[in-house]
mmCIF file of C-alpha atoms in Angstrom:
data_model
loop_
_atom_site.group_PDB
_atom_site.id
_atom_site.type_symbol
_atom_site.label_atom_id
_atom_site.label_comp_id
_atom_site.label_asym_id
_atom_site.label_seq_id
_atom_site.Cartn_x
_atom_site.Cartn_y
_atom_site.Cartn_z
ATOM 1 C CA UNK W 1 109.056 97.292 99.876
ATOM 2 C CA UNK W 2 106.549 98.045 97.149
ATOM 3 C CA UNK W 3 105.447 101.784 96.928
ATOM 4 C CA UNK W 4 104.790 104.405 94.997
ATOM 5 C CA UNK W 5 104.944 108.014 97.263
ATOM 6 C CA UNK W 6 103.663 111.594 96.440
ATOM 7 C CA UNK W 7 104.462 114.859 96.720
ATOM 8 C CA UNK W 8 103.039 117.234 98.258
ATOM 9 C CA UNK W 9 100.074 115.272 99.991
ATOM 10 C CA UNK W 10 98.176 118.549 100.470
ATOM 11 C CA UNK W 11 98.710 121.882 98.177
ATOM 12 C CA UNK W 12 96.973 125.146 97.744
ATOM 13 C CA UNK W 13 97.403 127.691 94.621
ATOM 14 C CA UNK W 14 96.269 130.365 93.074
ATOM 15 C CA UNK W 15 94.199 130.109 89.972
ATOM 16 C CA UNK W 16 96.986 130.434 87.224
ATOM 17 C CA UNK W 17 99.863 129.227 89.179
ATOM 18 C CA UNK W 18 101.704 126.724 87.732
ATOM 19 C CA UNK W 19 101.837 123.500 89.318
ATOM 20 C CA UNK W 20 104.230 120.503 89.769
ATOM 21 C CA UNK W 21 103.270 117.249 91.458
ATOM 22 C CA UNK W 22 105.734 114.893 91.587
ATOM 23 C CA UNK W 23 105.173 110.804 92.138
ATOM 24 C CA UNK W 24 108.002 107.935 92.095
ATOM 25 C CA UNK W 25 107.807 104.241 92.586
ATOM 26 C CA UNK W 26 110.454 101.463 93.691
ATOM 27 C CA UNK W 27 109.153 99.131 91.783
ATOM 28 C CA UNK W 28 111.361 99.644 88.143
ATOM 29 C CA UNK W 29 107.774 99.228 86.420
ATOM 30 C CA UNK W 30 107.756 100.419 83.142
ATOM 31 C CA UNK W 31 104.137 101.732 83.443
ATOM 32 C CA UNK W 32 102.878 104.404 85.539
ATOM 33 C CA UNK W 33 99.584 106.396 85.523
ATOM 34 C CA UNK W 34 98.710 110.131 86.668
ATOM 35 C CA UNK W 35 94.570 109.603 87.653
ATOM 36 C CA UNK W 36 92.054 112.299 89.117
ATOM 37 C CA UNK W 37 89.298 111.644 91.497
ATOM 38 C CA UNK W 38 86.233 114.363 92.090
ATOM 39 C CA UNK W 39 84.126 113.685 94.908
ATOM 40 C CA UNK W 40 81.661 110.431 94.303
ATOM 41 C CA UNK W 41 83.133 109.538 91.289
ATOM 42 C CA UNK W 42 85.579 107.316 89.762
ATOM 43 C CA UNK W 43 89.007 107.839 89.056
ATOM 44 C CA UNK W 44 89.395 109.554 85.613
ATOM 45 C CA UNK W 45 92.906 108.897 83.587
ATOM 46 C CA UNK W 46 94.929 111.893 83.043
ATOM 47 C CA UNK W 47 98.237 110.357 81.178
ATOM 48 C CA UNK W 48 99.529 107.219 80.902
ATOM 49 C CA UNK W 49 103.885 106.715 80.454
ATOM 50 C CA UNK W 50 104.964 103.673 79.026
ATOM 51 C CA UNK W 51 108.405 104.125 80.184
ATOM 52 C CA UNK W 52 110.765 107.477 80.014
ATOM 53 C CA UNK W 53 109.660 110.189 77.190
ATOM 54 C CA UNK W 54 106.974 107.890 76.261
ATOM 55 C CA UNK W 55 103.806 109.431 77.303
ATOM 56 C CA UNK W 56 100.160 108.870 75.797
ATOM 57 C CA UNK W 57 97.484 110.990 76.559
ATOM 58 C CA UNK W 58 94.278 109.733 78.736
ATOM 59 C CA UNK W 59 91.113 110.027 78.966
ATOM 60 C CA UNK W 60 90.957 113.803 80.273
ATOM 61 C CA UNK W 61 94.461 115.095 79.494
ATOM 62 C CA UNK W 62 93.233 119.019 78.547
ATOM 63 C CA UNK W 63 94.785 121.356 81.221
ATOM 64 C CA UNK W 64 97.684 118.760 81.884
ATOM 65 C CA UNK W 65 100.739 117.398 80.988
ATOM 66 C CA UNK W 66 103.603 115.140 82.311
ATOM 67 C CA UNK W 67 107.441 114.587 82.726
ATOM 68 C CA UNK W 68 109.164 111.470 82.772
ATOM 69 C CA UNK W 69 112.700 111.598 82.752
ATOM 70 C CA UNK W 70 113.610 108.763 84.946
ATOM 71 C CA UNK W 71 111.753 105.172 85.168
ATOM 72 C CA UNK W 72 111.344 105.664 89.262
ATOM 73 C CA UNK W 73 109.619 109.325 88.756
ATOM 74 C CA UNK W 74 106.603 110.798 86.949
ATOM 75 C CA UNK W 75 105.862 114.562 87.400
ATOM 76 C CA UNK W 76 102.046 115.975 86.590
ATOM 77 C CA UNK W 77 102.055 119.645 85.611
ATOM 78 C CA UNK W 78 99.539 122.278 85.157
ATOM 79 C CA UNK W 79 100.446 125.498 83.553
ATOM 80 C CA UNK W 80 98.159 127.947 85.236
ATOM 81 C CA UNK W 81 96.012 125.980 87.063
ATOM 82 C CA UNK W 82 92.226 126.407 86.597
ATOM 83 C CA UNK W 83 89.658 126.275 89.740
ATOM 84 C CA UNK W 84 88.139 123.028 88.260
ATOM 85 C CA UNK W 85 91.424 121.089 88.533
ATOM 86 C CA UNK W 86 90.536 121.016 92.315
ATOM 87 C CA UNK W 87 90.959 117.701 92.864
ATOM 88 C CA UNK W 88 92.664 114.697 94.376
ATOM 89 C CA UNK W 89 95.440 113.188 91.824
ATOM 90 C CA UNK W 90 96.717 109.855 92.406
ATOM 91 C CA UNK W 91 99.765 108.622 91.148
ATOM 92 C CA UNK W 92 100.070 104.752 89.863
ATOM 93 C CA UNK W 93 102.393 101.969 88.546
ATOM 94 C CA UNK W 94 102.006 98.618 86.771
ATOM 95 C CA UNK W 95 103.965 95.419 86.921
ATOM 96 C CA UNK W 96 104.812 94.791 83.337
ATOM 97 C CA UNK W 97 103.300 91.533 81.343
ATOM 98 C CA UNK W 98 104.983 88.731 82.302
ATOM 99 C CA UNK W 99 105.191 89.757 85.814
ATOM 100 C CA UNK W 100 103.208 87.240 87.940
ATOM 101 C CA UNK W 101 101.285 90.060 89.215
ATOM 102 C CA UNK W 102 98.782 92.232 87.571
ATOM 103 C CA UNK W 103 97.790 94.937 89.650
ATOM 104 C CA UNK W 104 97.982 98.654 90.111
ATOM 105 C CA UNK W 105 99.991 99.975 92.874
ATOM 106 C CA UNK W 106 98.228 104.073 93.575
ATOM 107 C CA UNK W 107 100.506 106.332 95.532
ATOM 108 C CA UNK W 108 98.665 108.049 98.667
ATOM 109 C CA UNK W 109 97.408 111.078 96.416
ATOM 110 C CA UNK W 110 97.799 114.594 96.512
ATOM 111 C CA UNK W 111 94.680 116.962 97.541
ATOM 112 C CA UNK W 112 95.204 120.085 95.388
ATOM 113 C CA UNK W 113 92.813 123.545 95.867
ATOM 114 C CA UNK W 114 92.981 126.016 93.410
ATOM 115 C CA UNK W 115 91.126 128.976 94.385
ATOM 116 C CA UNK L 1 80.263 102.677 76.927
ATOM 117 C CA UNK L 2 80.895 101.720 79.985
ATOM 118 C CA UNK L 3 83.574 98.499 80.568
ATOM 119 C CA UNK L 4 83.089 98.435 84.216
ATOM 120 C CA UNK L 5 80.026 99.095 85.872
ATOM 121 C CA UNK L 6 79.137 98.780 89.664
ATOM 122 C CA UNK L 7 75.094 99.638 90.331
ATOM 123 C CA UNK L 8 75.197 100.008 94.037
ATOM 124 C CA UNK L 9 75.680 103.279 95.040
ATOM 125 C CA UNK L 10 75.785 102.357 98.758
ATOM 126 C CA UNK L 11 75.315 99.837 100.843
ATOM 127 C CA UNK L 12 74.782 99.531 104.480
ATOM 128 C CA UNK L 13 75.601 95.856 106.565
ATOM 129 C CA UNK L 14 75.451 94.788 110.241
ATOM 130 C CA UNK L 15 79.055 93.853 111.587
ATOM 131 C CA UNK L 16 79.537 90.510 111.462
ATOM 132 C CA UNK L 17 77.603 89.332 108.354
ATOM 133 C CA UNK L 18 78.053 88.796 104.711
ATOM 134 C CA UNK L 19 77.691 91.246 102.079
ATOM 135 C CA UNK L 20 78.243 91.078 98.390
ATOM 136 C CA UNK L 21 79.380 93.509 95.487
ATOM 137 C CA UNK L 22 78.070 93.418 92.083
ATOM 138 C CA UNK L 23 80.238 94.556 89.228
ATOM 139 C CA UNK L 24 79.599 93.227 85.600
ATOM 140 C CA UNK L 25 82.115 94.030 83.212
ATOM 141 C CA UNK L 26 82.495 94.098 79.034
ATOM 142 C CA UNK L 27 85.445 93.075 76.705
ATOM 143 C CA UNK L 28 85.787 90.825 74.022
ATOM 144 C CA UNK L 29 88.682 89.393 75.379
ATOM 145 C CA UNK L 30 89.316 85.597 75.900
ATOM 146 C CA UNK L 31 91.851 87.149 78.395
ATOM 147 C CA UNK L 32 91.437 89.314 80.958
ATOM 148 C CA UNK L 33 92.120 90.299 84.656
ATOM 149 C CA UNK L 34 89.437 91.456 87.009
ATOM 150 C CA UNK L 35 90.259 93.460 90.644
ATOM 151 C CA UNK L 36 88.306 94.524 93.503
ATOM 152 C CA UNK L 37 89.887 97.868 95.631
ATOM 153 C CA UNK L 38 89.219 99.563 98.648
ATOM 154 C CA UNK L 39 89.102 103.081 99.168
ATOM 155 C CA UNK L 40 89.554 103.915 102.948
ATOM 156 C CA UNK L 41 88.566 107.152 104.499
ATOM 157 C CA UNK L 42 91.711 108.487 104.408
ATOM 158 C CA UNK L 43 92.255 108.088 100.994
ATOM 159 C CA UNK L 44 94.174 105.161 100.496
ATOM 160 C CA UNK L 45 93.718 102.990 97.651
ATOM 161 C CA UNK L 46 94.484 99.630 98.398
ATOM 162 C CA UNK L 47 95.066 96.475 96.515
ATOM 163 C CA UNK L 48 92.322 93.175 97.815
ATOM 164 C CA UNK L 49 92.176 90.366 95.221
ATOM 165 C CA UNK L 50 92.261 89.764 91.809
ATOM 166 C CA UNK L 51 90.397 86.663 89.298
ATOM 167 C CA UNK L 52 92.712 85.663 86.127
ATOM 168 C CA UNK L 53 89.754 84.909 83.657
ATOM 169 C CA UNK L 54 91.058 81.837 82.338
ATOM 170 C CA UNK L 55 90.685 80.408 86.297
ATOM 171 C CA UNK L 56 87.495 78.392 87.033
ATOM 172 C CA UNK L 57 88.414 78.515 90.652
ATOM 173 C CA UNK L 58 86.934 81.902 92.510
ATOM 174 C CA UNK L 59 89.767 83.914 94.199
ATOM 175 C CA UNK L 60 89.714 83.889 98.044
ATOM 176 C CA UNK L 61 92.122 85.691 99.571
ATOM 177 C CA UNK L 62 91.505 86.240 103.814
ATOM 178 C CA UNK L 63 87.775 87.337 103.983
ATOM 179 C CA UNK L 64 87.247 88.253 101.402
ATOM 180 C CA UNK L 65 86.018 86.426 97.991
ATOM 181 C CA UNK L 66 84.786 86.554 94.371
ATOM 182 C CA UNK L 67 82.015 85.565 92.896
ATOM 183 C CA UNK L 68 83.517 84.953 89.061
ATOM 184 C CA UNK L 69 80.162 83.789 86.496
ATOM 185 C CA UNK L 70 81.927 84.566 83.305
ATOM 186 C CA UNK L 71 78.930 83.954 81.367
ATOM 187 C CA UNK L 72 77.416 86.815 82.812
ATOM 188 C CA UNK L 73 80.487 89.192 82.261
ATOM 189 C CA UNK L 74 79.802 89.393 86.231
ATOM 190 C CA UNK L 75 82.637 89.590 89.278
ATOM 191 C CA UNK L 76 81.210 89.826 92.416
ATOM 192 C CA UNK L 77 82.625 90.997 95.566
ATOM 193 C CA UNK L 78 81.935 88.740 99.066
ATOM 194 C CA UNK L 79 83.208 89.899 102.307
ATOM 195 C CA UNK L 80 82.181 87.542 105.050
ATOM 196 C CA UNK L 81 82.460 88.431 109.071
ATOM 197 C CA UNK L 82 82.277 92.502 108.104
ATOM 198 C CA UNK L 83 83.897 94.516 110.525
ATOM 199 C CA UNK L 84 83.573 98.251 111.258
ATOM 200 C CA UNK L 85 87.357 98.284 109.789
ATOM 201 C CA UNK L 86 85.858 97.345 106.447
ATOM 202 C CA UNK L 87 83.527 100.522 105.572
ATOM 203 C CA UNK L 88 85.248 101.942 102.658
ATOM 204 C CA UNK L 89 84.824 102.568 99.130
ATOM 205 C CA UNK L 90 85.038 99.417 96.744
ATOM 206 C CA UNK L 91 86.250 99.832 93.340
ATOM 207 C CA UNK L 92 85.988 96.683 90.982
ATOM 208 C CA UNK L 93 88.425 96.767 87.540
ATOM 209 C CA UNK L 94 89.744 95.312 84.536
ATOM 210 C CA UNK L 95 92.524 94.829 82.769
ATOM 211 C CA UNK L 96 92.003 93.610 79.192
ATOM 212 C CA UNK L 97 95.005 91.355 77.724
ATOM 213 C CA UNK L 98 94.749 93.574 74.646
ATOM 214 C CA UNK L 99 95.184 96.565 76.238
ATOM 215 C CA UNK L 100 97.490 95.768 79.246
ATOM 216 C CA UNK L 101 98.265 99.035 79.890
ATOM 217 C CA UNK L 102 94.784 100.325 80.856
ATOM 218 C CA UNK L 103 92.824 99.644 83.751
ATOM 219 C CA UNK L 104 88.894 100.105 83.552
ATOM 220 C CA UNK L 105 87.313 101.262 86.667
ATOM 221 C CA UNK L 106 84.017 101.573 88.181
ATOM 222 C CA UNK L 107 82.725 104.074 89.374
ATOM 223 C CA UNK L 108 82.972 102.630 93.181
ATOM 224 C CA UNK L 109 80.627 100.914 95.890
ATOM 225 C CA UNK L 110 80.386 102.668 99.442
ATOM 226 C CA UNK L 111 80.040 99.916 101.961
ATOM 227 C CA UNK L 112 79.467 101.159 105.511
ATOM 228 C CA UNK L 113 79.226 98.515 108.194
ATOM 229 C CA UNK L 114 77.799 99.525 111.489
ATOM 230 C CA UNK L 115 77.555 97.855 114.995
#
């Protein structure tokens, strides 16, 4: 079964609380993707990891940054977390290139408050 | 600039009949895959259907369908027989052969279908 789960679905800090949001897919694709989403807007690219300890940084990566130690896992982590990182994240993962299928598979996201 | 541009904000159909989505795109790509998702209310970000750019044919896949005019840079959405299941957000994408990796979103379509 092709999926890519989330963890925690909901969370609540404190402003300058770390936080650790965790993703994994079961998949083996190479390519995965940590994405934000603000209310009536698009979905804005974090980081991008190419496989494990190869990480590039996204459109908006400032605040963030990301763990992969394992192909099936991908961690997003904010050192002292800032009230306008309240957000939802989503988690995703690509097939690679000669795969005969292109698209993104997004995790269920994780709705994080930080007040 | 933007790659991937949807103009409708909203839109609002009668159950039953046909609606389209516009979305017009930019690369200078010969090669190049375009996707239409579906936000539901809960979050979700689903997978519908997907046009390879070197197909003529327009991907169909259950109700729903594109409309591919590649001289226009233009991949329409078509969902015929709307149901109140299908209100949602749509998100059309790309995925440029030279930049596999990346996926260029827009910034989303809310459809709401009523009775």
């Amino acid at each position: 079964d092709m999926k890519v789960t989330q963890m925690p679905r909901y969370l609540i800090k404190r402003m300058g609380e770390n936080v650790l949001l965790e993703c994994g897919q079961d998949m083996s694709h190479e390519t995965m993707y940590w994405y934000r989403q603000d209310p009536g807007l698009g979905l804005q690219l974090i980081y991008i990891s190419y496989d494990v300890d190869s990480n590039s940084e996204g459109d908006i990566p400032k605040g963030y940054r990301v763990s992969r130690k394992k192909r099936e896992h991908f961690s997003l982590i904010l050192d002292s977390a800032k009230t306008n990182q309240t957000s939802v994240y989503f988690c995703a993962s690509s097939p690679p290139r000669l795969a005969n299928y292109a698209e993104q598979f997004f995790g269920p996201g994780t709705r994080l408050t930080v007040l | 600039a933007q790659k991937v541009t949807q103009t409708q904000t909203s839109i609002s159909v009668v159950e039953k009949t046909t609606v389209t989505m516009d979305c017009v795109y930019e690369t200078r790509d010969s090669s190049y895959f375009l996707f239409w998702y579906k936000q539901t209310a809960s979050g979700e970000i689903v997978f519908l259907i997907r046009q390879d750019s070197y197909k003529k044919e327009n991907a169909t896949v259950g109700h729903y369908s594109l409309n591919f005019q590649k001289p226009k840079s233009s991949i329409g959405l078509i969902i015929t027989a709307t149901q109140i299941e299908d209100s949602a957000v749509y998100f059309c994408a790309m995925r440029e052969g030279s930049n596999y990796n990346v996926l260029y979103f827009g910034s989303g379509t809310k459809l709401t279908v009523e009775p």
